[in-house]
Amino acid sequence: MADTTDLEELRRGTDLVKRGFARMQKGGVIMDVVNPEQARIAEEAGAVAVMALEAVPADIRKRGGVARMADPADVEEIVDAVSIPVMGKARIGHTKEAQILEAVGVDMIDESEVLTPADDAYHIDKRDFTAPFVCGARNLGEALRRIDEGAAMIRTKGEAGTGDVNQAVHHQRSIKGAIRKIEGMTHEEREAYAREIEAPAELVHETAEMGRLPVVNFAAGGIATPADAALMMHHECDGIFVGSGIFGAENPPAMGEAIVEAVNNWDDPEALAEISKNLGKGMKGDANADLPEEEQMQDRGV
Amino acid sequence: MTLEAGVVAVQGDVEEHAAAIERAARSRGREVTVHEIRESGIVPDCDLLAMPGGESTTISRLLREEGIAPEIRDHVEAGKPLLATCAGLIVASSDARDDRVDELGLLDVSVERNAFGRQKDSFEAPLEVTGLVGENGDGDGDGDGDEDESPFPAVFIRAPAIDDVTGDVDVLATWEDRPVAVKQGPVVGTAFHPELTPDSRIHGLAFFENEAASVPEGGTLESEAESEAQTGAGVR
């Protein structure tokens, strides 16, 4: 056993360490929680991480007004309550909220359109942080711009707090469809496409060669049932965020466990049938089609 | 012959382990087919197994629900190799000091979860690991066991540490005086993530250079051209 390990060469916050953290979440369910009690229920149900926030998106939507980062004291309580990773949401472009969340010790920061954007032109420069970031995207251009800014994980935006999976499907299909398209392109066609979607050419080439986003790609926004979660896995997502779908349901522990098991069994309809039985009422939700444009969150931060 | 490899795939960085197993096999002139294990009934057909990183509470829960846990115990009891990394190490240990984890008791070690801190404390560093063999042996690809003890690029992500070792456990590496890589019979456990870097020496050690583990012989290829053709066909 050697004792000569060089401590001088220890490095934190590298892309490998940040993206590596995101990779460990794959095949898992990340659940929105607003207090330590919910965090414990989520952990017990098999969540790979919890997202600590002040109110779930469905309530943010109902309440209106400016939605901000949660009180750091509340986030800290949740951090102390569970052994799994804890994530927190900062407003788009709000570098200080993100720094505060990092100081509190959250394991990943969600620069999220669910909160009211703090900057209408720029996102946070995520490369400056030791903590990894996840960002929402509706299409390949948005996804690659966020990765260029330093995001270690991409999630579909979907339409948060609606309980309608329709927009998450739309965004995931858009990202995957664009990747299939660039896979068939020549070098110069990819260069032109990069300009068209306003993404760095280097990342377009890398994505085309890998046949997938260079970082982990989760689904989020409107996932409310085990079947919804399985549908997003069918669309080749690496894992699932569930916002209001668990604690907005009649029986959160049962719904949480069922969604975790559905992600593992997404390609087994008989197992999904068993998993989906007798879960009580899901969250009520609002159909995306009925949502006036000014109430949509997905158009924030492109 | 083609080896049947399994990666426990209920949650975690499964594709990374599959790719690392394929790299380790290819550089040693062996053929391998990798299977993802999300349900019971697949482990018994596997010659070697990897348990990935992820969240140990989630992995443990799903191994129990899906009836995979006893199959992994049988696999190790039969002397077949298992590589368990990070969360996999926690699940493979005999004591994770957490009620939410059902330890499989495959390594006589107790572990402390998140021993090096939260994600902001996660790090990569070169690590001295004993017993590693060069990726290509002496360069002829026959994997005949030439040592290569240059530091291993270790990635620690909210990593556990081993805080107590009993029985006939060999400690292969330490960090801050705590064991972070161990071997006991056919089982190799690491607190870090060898699947995240291209270096396949840990996978090689676990699956191809562990005398205590029984892996079917054969599959050694004569030429590089043949090697490419055959591994190409063997990969999923």
Coordinates of C-alpha atoms in Angstrom, one line a residue, chain A residues 126-249:
Chain A
K126 CA -21.7 28.3 -14.4
R127 CA -18.1 27.6 -15.1
D128 CA -17.1 29.8 -12.1
F129 CA -18.8 27.4 -9.7
T130 CA -17.6 24.3 -7.9
A131 CA -21.2 23.1 -7.6
P132 CA -22.7 21.5 -10.8
F133 CA -25.7 23.1 -12.5
V134 CA -28.8 21.7 -14.2
C135 CA -30.6 23.9 -16.7
G136 CA -33.8 23.5 -18.7
A137 CA -34.0 23.4 -22.5
R138 CA -36.7 23.2 -25.1
N139 CA -34.5 22.3 -28.0
L140 CA -30.9 21.5 -29.0
G141 CA -29.8 25.1 -29.4
E142 CA -30.9 25.9 -25.8
A143 CA -29.3 22.8 -24.4
L144 CA -26.0 23.4 -26.1
R145 CA -25.9 27.0 -25.0
R146 CA -26.4 26.0 -21.4
I147 CA -23.7 23.3 -21.7
D148 CA -21.4 25.9 -23.1
E149 CA -22.1 28.1 -20.1
G150 CA -21.1 25.2 -17.9
A151 CA -24.3 23.2 -17.2
A152 CA -23.5 19.6 -16.1
M153 CA -27.0 18.3 -16.7
I154 CA -29.8 19.3 -19.0
R155 CA -33.5 18.7 -18.4
T156 CA -36.5 19.4 -20.6
K157 CA -38.3 22.5 -19.5
G158 CA -41.8 21.0 -20.1
E159 CA -44.4 23.2 -18.6
A160 CA -43.8 23.0 -14.8
G161 CA -46.7 22.8 -12.4
T162 CA -49.3 21.7 -14.9
G163 CA -49.3 18.0 -14.5
D164 CA -49.5 17.8 -18.3
V165 CA -46.5 15.9 -19.8
N166 CA -47.2 17.1 -23.3
Q167 CA -44.5 19.9 -23.3
A168 CA -41.8 17.6 -21.8
V169 CA -42.5 15.1 -24.6
H170 CA -42.4 18.0 -27.1
H171 CA -39.0 19.3 -25.9
Q172 CA -37.4 15.8 -25.6
R173 CA -38.6 14.9 -29.1
S174 CA -37.2 18.2 -30.4
I175 CA -33.7 17.6 -28.8
K176 CA -33.5 14.0 -29.9
G177 CA -34.8 14.8 -33.4
A178 CA -32.2 17.5 -33.9
I179 CA -29.4 15.1 -32.7
R180 CA -30.6 12.5 -35.3
K181 CA -30.5 15.2 -37.9
I182 CA -27.0 16.4 -37.2
E183 CA -25.7 12.8 -37.1
G184 CA -26.4 12.6 -40.8
M185 CA -24.8 15.9 -41.6
T186 CA -21.4 16.6 -43.1
H187 CA -18.9 18.8 -41.2
E188 CA -19.8 22.0 -43.1
E189 CA -23.5 21.3 -42.8
R190 CA -23.1 21.0 -39.0
E191 CA -21.2 24.3 -38.9
A192 CA -24.1 26.0 -40.7
Y193 CA -26.6 24.3 -38.5
A194 CA -24.7 25.5 -35.4
R195 CA -25.1 29.1 -36.6
E196 CA -28.8 28.5 -37.3
I197 CA -29.5 27.2 -33.8
E198 CA -27.1 29.7 -32.2
A199 CA -25.0 27.0 -30.5
P200 CA -21.2 26.6 -30.4
A201 CA -20.1 24.5 -33.4
E202 CA -17.7 22.5 -31.3
L203 CA -20.6 21.2 -29.2
V204 CA -22.7 20.5 -32.3
H205 CA -19.8 18.3 -33.6
E206 CA -19.3 16.6 -30.2
T207 CA -23.1 15.9 -29.9
A208 CA -23.3 14.5 -33.4
E209 CA -20.3 12.2 -32.9
M210 CA -21.7 10.9 -29.5
G211 CA -25.3 10.6 -30.9
R212 CA -26.5 12.2 -27.6
L213 CA -26.0 15.3 -25.5
P214 CA -22.5 15.4 -24.0
V215 CA -24.1 15.6 -20.5
V216 CA -26.9 13.8 -18.7
N217 CA -30.4 14.5 -20.1
F218 CA -33.3 14.3 -17.7
A219 CA -37.0 14.9 -18.2
A220 CA -38.9 17.6 -16.2
G221 CA -42.1 19.7 -16.4
G222 CA -45.5 18.1 -16.0
I223 CA -44.6 14.5 -15.1
A224 CA -47.4 13.4 -12.7
T225 CA -47.8 9.6 -12.9
P226 CA -45.7 6.4 -13.2
A227 CA -46.8 6.1 -16.8
D228 CA -45.6 9.7 -17.5
A229 CA -42.2 8.8 -16.1
A230 CA -42.0 5.6 -18.1
L231 CA -43.0 7.6 -21.2
M232 CA -40.1 10.0 -20.8
M233 CA -37.7 7.0 -20.3
H234 CA -39.1 5.6 -23.5
H235 CA -38.1 8.9 -25.1
E236 CA -34.5 8.1 -24.0
C237 CA -34.3 10.5 -21.1
D238 CA -31.6 9.5 -18.5
G239 CA -33.9 10.1 -15.5
I240 CA -36.8 12.1 -14.2
F241 CA -37.6 15.2 -12.2
V242 CA -41.0 15.2 -10.5
G243 CA -42.2 18.5 -9.2
S244 CA -45.8 18.9 -8.0
G245 CA -46.7 15.3 -9.1
I246 CA -45.7 13.6 -5.8
F247 CA -46.7 16.0 -3.0
G248 CA -49.7 17.2 -5.1
A249 CA -51.0 13.6 -5.2

